Each structure stands twice: as C-alpha cells, then as structure tokens.
PDB file of C-alpha atoms in Angstrom:
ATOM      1  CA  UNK A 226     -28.581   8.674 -33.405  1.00 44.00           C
ATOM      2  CA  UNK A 227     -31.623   9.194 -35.597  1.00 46.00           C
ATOM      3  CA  UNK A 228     -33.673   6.836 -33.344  1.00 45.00           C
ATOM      4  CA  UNK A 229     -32.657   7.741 -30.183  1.00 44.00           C
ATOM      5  CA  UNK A 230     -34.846  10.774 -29.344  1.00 49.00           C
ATOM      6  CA  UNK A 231     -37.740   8.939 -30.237  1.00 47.00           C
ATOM      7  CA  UNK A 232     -37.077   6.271 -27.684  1.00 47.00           C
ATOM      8  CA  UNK A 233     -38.062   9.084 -25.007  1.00 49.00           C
ATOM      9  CA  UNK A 234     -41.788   9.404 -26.939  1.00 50.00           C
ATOM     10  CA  UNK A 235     -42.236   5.653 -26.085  1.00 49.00           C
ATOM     11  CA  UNK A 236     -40.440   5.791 -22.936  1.00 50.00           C
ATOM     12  CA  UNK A 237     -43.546   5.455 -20.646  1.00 47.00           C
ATOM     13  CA  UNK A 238     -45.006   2.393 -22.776  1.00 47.00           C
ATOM     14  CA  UNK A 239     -42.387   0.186 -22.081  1.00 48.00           C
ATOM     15  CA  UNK A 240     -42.808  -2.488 -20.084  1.00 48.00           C
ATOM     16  CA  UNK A 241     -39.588  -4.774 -19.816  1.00 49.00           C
ATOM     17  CA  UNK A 242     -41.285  -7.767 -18.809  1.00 47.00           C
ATOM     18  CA  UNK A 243     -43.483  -7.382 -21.986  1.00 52.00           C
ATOM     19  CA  UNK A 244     -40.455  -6.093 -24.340  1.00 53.00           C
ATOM     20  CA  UNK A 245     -40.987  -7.555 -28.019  1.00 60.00           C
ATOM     21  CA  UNK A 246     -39.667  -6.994 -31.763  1.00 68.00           C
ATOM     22  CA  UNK A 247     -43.438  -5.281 -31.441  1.00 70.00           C
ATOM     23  CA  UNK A 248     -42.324  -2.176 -30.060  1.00 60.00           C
ATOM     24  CA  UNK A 249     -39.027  -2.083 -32.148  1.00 67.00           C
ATOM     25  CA  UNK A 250     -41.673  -2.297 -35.374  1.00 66.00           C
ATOM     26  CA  UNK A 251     -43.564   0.577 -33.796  1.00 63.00           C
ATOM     27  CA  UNK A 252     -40.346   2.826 -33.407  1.00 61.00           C
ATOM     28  CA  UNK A 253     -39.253   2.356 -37.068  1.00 63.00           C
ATOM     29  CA  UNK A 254     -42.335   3.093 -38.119  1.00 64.00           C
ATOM     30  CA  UNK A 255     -43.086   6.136 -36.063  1.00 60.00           C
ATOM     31  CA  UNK A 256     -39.508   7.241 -36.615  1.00 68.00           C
ATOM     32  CA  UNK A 257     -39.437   6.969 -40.408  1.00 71.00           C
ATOM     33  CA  UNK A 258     -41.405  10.480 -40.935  1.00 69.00           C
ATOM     34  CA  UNK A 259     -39.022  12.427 -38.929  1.00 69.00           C
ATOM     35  CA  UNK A 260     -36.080  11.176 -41.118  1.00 74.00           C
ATOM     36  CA  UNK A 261     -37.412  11.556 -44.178  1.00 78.00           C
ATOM     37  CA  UNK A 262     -37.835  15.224 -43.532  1.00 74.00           C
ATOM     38  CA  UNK A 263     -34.782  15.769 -41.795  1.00 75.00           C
ATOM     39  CA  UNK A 264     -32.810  14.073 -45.227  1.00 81.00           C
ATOM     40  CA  UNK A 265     -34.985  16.753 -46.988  1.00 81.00           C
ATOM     41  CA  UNK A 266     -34.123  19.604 -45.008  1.00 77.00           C
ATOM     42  CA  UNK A 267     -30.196  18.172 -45.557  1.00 79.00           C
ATOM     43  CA  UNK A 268     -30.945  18.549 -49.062  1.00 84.00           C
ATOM     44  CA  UNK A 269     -31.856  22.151 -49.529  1.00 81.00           C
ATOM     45  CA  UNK A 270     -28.602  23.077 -48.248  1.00 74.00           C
ATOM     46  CA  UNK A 271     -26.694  20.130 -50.327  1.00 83.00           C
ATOM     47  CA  UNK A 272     -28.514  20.209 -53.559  1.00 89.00           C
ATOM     48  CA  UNK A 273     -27.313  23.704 -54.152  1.00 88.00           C
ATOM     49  CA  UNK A 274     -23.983  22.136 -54.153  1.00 89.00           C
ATOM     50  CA  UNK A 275     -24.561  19.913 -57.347  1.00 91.00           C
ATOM     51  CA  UNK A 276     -26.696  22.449 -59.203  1.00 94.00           C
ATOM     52  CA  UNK A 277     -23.555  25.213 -58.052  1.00 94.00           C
ATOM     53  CA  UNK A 278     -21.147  22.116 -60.223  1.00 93.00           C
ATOM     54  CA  UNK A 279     -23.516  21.593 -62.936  1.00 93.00           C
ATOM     55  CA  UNK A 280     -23.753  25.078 -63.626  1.00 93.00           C
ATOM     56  CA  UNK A 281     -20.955  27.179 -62.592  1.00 93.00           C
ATOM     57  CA  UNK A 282     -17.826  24.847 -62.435  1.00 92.00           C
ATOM     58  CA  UNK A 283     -15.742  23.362 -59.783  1.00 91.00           C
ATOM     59  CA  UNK A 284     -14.133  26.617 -58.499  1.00 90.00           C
ATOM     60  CA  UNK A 285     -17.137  27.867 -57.773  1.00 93.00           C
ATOM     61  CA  UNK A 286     -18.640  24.739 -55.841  1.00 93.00           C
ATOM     62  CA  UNK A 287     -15.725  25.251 -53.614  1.00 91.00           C
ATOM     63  CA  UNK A 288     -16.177  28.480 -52.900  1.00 92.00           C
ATOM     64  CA  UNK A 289     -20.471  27.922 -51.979  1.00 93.00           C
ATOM     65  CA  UNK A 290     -19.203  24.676 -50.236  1.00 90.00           C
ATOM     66  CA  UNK A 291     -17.134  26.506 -47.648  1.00 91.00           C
ATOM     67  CA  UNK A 292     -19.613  28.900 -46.936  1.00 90.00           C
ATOM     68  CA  UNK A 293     -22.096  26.124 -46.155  1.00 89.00           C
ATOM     69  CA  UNK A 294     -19.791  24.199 -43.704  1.00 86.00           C
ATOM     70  CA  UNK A 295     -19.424  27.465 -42.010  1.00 85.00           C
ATOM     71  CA  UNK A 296     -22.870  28.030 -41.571  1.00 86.00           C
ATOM     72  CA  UNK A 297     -24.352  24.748 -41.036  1.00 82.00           C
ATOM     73  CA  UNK A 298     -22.233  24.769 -37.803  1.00 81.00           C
ATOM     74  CA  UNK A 299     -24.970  27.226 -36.140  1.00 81.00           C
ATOM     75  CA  UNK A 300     -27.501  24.207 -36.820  1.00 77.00           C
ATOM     76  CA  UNK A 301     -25.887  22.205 -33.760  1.00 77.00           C
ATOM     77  CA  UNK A 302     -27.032  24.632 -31.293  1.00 74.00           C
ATOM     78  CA  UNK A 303     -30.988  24.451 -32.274  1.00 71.00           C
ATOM     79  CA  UNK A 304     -30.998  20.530 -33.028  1.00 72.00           C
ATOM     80  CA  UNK A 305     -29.254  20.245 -29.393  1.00 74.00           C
ATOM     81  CA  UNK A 306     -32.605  22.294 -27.884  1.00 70.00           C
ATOM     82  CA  UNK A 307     -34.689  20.248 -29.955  1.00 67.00           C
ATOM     83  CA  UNK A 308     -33.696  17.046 -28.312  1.00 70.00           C
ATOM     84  CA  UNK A 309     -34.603  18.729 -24.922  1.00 67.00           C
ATOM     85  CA  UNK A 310     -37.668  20.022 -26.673  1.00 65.00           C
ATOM     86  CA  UNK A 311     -38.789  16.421 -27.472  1.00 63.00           C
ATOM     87  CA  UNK A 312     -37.530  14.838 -24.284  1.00 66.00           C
ATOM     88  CA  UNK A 313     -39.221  17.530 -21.414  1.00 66.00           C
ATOM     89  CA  UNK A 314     -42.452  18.545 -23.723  1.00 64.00           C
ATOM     90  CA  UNK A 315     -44.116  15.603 -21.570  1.00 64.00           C
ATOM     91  CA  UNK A 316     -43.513  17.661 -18.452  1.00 66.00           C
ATOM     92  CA  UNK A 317     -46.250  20.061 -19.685  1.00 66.00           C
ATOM     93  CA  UNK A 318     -49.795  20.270 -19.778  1.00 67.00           C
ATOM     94  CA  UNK A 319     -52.553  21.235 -21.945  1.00 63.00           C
ATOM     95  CA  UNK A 320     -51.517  24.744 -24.007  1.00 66.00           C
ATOM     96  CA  UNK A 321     -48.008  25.210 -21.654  1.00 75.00           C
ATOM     97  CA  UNK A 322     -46.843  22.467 -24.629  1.00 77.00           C
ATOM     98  CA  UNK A 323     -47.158  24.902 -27.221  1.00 81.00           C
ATOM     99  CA  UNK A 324     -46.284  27.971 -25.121  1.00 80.00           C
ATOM    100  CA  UNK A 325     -43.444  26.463 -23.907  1.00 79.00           C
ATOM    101  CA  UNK A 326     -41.876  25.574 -27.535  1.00 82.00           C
ATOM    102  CA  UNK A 327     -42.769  28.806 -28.678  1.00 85.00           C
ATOM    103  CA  UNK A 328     -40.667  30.284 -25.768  1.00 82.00           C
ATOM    104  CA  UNK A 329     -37.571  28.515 -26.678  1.00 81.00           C
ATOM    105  CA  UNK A 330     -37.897  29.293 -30.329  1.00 85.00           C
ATOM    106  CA  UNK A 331     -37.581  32.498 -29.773  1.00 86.00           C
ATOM    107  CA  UNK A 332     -34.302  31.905 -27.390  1.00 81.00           C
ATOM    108  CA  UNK A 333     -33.028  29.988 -30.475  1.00 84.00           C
ATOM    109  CA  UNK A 334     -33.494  33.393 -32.690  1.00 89.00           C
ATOM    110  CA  UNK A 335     -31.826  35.611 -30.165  1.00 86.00           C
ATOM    111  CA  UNK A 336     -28.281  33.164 -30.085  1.00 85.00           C
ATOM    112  CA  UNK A 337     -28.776  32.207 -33.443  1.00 87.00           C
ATOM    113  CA  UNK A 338     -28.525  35.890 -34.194  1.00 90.00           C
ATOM    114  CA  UNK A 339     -25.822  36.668 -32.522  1.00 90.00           C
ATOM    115  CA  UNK A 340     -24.029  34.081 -33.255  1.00 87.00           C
ATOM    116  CA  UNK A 341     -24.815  34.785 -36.818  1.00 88.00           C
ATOM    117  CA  UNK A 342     -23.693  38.497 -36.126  1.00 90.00           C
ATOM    118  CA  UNK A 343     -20.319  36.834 -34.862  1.00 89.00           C
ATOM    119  CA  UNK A 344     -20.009  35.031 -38.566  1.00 86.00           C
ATOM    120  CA  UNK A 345     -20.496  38.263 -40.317  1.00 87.00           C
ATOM    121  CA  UNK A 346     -17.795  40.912 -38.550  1.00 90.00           C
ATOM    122  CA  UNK A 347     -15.276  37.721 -38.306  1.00 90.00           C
ATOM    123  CA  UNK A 348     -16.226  35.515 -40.649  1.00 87.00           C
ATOM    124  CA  UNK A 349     -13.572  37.127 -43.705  1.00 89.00           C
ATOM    125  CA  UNK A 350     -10.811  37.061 -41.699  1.00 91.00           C
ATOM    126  CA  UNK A 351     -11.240  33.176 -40.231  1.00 89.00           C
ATOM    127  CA  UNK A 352     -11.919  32.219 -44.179  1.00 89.00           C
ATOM    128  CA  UNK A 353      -8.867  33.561 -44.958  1.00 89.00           C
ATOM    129  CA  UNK A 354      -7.111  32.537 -42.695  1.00 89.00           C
ATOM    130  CA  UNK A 355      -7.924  29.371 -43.030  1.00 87.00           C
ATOM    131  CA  UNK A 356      -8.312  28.877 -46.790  1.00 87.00           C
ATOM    132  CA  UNK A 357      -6.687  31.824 -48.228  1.00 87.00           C
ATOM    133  CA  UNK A 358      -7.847  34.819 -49.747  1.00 88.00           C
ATOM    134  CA  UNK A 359      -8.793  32.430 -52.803  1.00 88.00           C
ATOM    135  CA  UNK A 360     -12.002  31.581 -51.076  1.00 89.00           C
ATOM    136  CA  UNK A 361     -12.748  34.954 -49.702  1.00 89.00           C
ATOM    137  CA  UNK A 362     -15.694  35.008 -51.764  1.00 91.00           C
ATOM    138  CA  UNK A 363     -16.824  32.470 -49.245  1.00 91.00           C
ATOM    139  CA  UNK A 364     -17.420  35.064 -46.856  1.00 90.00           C
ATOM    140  CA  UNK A 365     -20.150  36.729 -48.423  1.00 92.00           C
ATOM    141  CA  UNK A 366     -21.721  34.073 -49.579  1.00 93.00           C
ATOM    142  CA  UNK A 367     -21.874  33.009 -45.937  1.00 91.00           C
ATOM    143  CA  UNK A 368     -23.962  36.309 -44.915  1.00 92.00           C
ATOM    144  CA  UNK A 369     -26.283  35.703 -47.628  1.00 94.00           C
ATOM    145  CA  UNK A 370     -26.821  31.783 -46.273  1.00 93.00           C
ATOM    146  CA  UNK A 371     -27.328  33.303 -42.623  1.00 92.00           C
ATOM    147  CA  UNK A 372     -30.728  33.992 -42.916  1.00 93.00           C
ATOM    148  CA  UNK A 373     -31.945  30.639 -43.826  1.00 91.00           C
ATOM    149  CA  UNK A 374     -29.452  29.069 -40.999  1.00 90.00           C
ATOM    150  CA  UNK A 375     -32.114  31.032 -38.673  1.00 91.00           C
ATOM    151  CA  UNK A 376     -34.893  30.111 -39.668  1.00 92.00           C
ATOM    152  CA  UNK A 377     -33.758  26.564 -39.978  1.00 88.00           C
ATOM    153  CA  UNK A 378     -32.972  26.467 -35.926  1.00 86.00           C
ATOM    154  CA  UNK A 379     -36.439  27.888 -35.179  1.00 89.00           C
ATOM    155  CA  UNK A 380     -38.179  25.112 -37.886  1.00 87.00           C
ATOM    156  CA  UNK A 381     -36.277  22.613 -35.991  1.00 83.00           C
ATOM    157  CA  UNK A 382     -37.262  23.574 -32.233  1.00 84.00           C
ATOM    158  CA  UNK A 383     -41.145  23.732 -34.118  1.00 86.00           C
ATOM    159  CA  UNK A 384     -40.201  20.454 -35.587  1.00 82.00           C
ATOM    160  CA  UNK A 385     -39.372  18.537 -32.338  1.00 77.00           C
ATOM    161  CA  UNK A 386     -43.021  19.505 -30.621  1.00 81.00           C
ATOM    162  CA  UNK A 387     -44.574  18.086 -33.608  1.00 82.00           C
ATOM    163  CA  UNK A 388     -42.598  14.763 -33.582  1.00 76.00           C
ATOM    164  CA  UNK A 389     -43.494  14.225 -29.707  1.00 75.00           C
ATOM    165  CA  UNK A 390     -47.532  15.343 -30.336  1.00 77.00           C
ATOM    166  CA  UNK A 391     -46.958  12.382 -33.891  1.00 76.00           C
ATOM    167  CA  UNK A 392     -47.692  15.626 -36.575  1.00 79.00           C
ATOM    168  CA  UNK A 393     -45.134  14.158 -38.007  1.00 77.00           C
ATOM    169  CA  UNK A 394     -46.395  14.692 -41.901  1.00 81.00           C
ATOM    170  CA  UNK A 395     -46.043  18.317 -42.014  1.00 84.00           C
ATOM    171  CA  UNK A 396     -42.133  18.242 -41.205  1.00 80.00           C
ATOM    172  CA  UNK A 397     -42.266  16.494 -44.180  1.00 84.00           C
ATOM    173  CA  UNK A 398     -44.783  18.964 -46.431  1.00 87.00           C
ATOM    174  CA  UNK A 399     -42.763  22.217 -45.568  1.00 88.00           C
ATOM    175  CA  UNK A 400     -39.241  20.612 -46.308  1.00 87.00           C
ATOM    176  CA  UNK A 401     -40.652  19.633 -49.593  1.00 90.00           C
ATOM    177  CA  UNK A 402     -42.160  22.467 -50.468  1.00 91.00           C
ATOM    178  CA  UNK A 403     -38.525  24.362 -49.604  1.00 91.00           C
ATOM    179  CA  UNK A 404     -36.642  21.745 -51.472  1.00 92.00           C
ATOM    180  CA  UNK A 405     -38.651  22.535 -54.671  1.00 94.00           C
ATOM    181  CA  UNK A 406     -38.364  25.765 -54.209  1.00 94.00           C
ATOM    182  CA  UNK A 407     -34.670  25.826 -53.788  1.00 94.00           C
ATOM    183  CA  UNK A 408     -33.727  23.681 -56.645  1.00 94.00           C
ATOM    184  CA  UNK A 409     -36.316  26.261 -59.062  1.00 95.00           C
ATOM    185  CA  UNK A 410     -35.050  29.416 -57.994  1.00 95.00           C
ATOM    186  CA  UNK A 411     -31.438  27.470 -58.074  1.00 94.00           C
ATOM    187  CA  UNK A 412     -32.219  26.563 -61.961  1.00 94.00           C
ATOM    188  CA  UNK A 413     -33.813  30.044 -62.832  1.00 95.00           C
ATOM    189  CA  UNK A 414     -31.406  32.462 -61.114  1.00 95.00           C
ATOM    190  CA  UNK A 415     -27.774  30.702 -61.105  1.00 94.00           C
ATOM    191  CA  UNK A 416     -27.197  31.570 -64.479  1.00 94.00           C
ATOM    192  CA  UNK A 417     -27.639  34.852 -64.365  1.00 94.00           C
ATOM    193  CA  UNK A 418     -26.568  35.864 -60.643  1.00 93.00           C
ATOM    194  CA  UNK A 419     -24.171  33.472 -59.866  1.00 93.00           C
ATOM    195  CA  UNK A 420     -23.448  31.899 -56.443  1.00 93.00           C
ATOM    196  CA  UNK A 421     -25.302  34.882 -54.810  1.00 93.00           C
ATOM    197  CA  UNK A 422     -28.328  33.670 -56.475  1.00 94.00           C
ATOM    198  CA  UNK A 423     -27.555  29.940 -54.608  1.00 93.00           C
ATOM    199  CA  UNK A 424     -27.497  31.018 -51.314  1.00 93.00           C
ATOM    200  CA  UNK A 425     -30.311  33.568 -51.064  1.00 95.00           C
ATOM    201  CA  UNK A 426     -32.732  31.098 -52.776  1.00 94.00           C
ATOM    202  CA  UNK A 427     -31.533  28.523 -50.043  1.00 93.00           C
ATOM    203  CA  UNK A 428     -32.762  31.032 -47.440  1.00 94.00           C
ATOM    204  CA  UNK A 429     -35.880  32.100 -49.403  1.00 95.00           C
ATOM    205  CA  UNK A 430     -36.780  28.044 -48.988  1.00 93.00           C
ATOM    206  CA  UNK A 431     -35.989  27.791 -45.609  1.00 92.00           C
ATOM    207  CA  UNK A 432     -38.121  30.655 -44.890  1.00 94.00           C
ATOM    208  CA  UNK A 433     -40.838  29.532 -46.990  1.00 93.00           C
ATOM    209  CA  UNK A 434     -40.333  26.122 -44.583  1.00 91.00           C
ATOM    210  CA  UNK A 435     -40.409  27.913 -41.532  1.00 93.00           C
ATOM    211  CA  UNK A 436     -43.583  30.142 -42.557  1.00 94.00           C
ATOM    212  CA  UNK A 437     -45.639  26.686 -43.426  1.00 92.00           C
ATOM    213  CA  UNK A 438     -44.658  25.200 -40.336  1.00 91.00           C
ATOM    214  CA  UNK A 439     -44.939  28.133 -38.060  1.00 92.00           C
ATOM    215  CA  UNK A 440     -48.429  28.806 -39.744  1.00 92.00           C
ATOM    216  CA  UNK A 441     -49.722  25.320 -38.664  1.00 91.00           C
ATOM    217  CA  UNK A 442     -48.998  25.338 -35.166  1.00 90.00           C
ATOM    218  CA  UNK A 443     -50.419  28.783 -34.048  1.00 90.00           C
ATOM    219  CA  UNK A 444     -53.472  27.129 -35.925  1.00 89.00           C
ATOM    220  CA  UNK A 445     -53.649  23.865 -34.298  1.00 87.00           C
ATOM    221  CA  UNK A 446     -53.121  25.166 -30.738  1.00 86.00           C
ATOM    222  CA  UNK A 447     -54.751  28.375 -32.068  1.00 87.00           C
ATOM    223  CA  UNK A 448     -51.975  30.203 -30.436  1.00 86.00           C
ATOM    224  CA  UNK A 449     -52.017  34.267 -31.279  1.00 85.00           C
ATOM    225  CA  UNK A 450     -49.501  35.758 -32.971  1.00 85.00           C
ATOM    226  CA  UNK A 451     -48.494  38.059 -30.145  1.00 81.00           C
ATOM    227  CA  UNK A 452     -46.857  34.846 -28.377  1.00 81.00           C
ATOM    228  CA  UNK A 453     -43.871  35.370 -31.112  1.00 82.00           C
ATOM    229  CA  UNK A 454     -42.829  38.720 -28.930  1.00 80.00           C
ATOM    230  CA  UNK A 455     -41.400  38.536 -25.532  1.00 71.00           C
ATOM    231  CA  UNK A 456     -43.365  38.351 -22.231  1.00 69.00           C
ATOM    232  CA  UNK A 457     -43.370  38.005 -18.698  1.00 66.00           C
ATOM    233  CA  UNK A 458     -43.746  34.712 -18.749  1.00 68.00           C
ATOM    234  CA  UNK A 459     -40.484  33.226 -20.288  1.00 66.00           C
ATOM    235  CA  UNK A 460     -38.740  33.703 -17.273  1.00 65.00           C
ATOM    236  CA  UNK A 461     -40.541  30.732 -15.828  1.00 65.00           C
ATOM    237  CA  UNK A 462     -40.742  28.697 -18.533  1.00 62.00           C
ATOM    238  CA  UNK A 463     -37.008  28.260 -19.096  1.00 60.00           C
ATOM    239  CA  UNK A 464     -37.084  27.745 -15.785  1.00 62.00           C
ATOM    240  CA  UNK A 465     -39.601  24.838 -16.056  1.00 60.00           C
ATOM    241  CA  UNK A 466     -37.951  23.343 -19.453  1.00 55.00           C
ATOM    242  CA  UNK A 467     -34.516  22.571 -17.704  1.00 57.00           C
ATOM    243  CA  UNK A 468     -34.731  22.822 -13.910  1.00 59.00           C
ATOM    244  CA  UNK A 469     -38.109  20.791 -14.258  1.00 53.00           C
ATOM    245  CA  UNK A 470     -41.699  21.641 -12.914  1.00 51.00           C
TER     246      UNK A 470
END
C-alpha cells in the first residue's frame, strides 16, 4: 500500500515491452522519502504514548491511547484525498497544480472540522459507552488532540502535491522538526500538566509541521496568501479534480 500511489507518478514512463528490475529500483528509491516521513508523522502521535508510560503510569497511557484511536480515525478522510491529489495533479497545468491543491485543502478543513465538531458534542457519551466512564477522561483529551488531527489532514493533502512534483525532502524536514518538538514539550510539560500537556504539545507539533510545509509551497509557486480564503473559483476546480478536465 505504501508503493502503490507512487506507481501513478511513473505511470506514463512505462513501457511494457521495455519493463526491467530498472524501474522497480527507481520506485524504491523515489518512494523511500515519502515513507520515511509518513513513519515520522506516525510517530508524533505514537511517541506520546511511551513518554505518557514512562512518565505517568499505565492507567494513564490507556486513557491518552483511546483518545488517539478516536482521533486518528479523521486521518482516513484526508489521506483518501491525498491519493486523488497525487493521482489527478497530472491533469493540471502550470500554477492550476498548486491552485488546485490549495482548493482541496481547504475542503479538507471544512469536513475535518465538522467532523471534529461531531467528536466533541458526542464524543463523551460514545467513550463511555464504549469503555466506561473509567476512560471518560478520554474525552477531553480527545478535544485537546483535535486540533493537530486538522492540521495533519491539510499537511497531508500539501504533502501529496509535493510527492508527485519529487519535493519529497521537506515532508521529511517538517515531520522532524514536529517530532522533536513533540517529544520536548512531552518531556518538559508531562510532569507538571499531565496528559493535557501530551495532547496539546502533539497539536502544537503538528501545527508547527503544517506552518513549515504550508510556508514552502506559497513560496515555491509564490502563491499569495489570499488563496487560503474561499473564491469563485473552487467551484470549478472540484469540478476539474474528480469529473476530469
């Protein structure tokens, strides 16, 4: 599953007649960079798990742990559009590339966000219900996790374009950077806040991630910043993305 959206990147090279352990050399290679940032990105949400153990006890690991499962459950819907992201970017030209991913970033934010909204009015009740009111502490710590949820689903739609344009490096730089700053805030703040502490420094990373990454492309396609609001022309680029030019 890792290497299957990159297949579509190479797609148009193949020729079957031609079809050697060549190409297969070239798609491991290519495809390493976007899995060693997606295993980082993995590990800002799971490394607050062992520091949660280390520091605050096996209770309390439960408790963060079933807030994360909750939560990492919105991160289907974004890596779903990022597969569509990497597979119809071709369709574009010139700056409607950029536009385009822009576009359905921002339709990522609006369902992420109510989905999110969804989590927070019934997210108590299906805890308990589920686990007992033992883990209802679960349920805050969930609202605290749901910013960083967001902004992971936005990183990710931002993270597709650059696989398919081969920026491949910076997916790794920003999920670095928000894995170090997860497990520092994690070892500073923990002891003295407690699993609240966990699960807003897990967003604060994930922000600082999507900041980095965000940052770069209006830069490289020297996009300008007013493309992050809504305009007339989303209509037809959703349109484009899955109806097709």
């Amino acid at each position: 599953s890792t290497l299957f959206p990159y297949t579509t990147l190479f797609r148009s090279r193949i020729d079957k007649r031609s079809f050697s352990l060549d190409y297969i050399k070239k798609l491991l290679n290519f495809s390493k960079y976007p899995y060693i940032g997606g295993l980082l990105s993995f590990l800002v949400y799971r490394i607050d798990v062992f520091i949660v153990y280390r520091l605050l006890g096996e209770k309390a690991t439960g408790i963060y742990g079933i807030a994360v499962v909750f939560i990492e459950l919105l991160k289907y819907i974004s890596k779903s559009i990022q597969l569509v992201v990497i597979a119809r970017i071709k369709d574009f030209t010139g700056g409607q590339k950029s536009v385009a991913v822009v576009f359905m970033m921002k339709c990522v934010f609006i369902v992420q966000l109510f989905l999110g909204l969804l989590f927070v009015i019934f997210g108590r009740q299906l805890i308990v219900f589920v686990y007992g009111n033992e883990f209802l502490e679960s349920s805050t710590i969930l609202i605290y996790l749901l910013p960083g949820i967001i902004f992971v689903g936005m990183s990710q739609i931002l993270s597709g374009y650059f696989i398919s344009q081969g920026w491949v490096k910076i997916f790794i730089a920003s999920n670095s950077c928000a894995l170090l700053l997860n497990v520092l805030l994690d070892i500073i703040y923990i002891p003295v806040y407690g699993l609240s502490a966990a699960s807003v420094s897990t967003s604060v990373a994930y922000f600082s991630s999507f900041i980095l990454i965000l940052v770069y492309l209006l830069r490289k396609e020297k996009l300008n910043i007013s493309i992050l609001f809504p305009n007339r022309n989303d209509i037809v680029l959703i349109k484009n993305i899955f109806c097709g030019n």
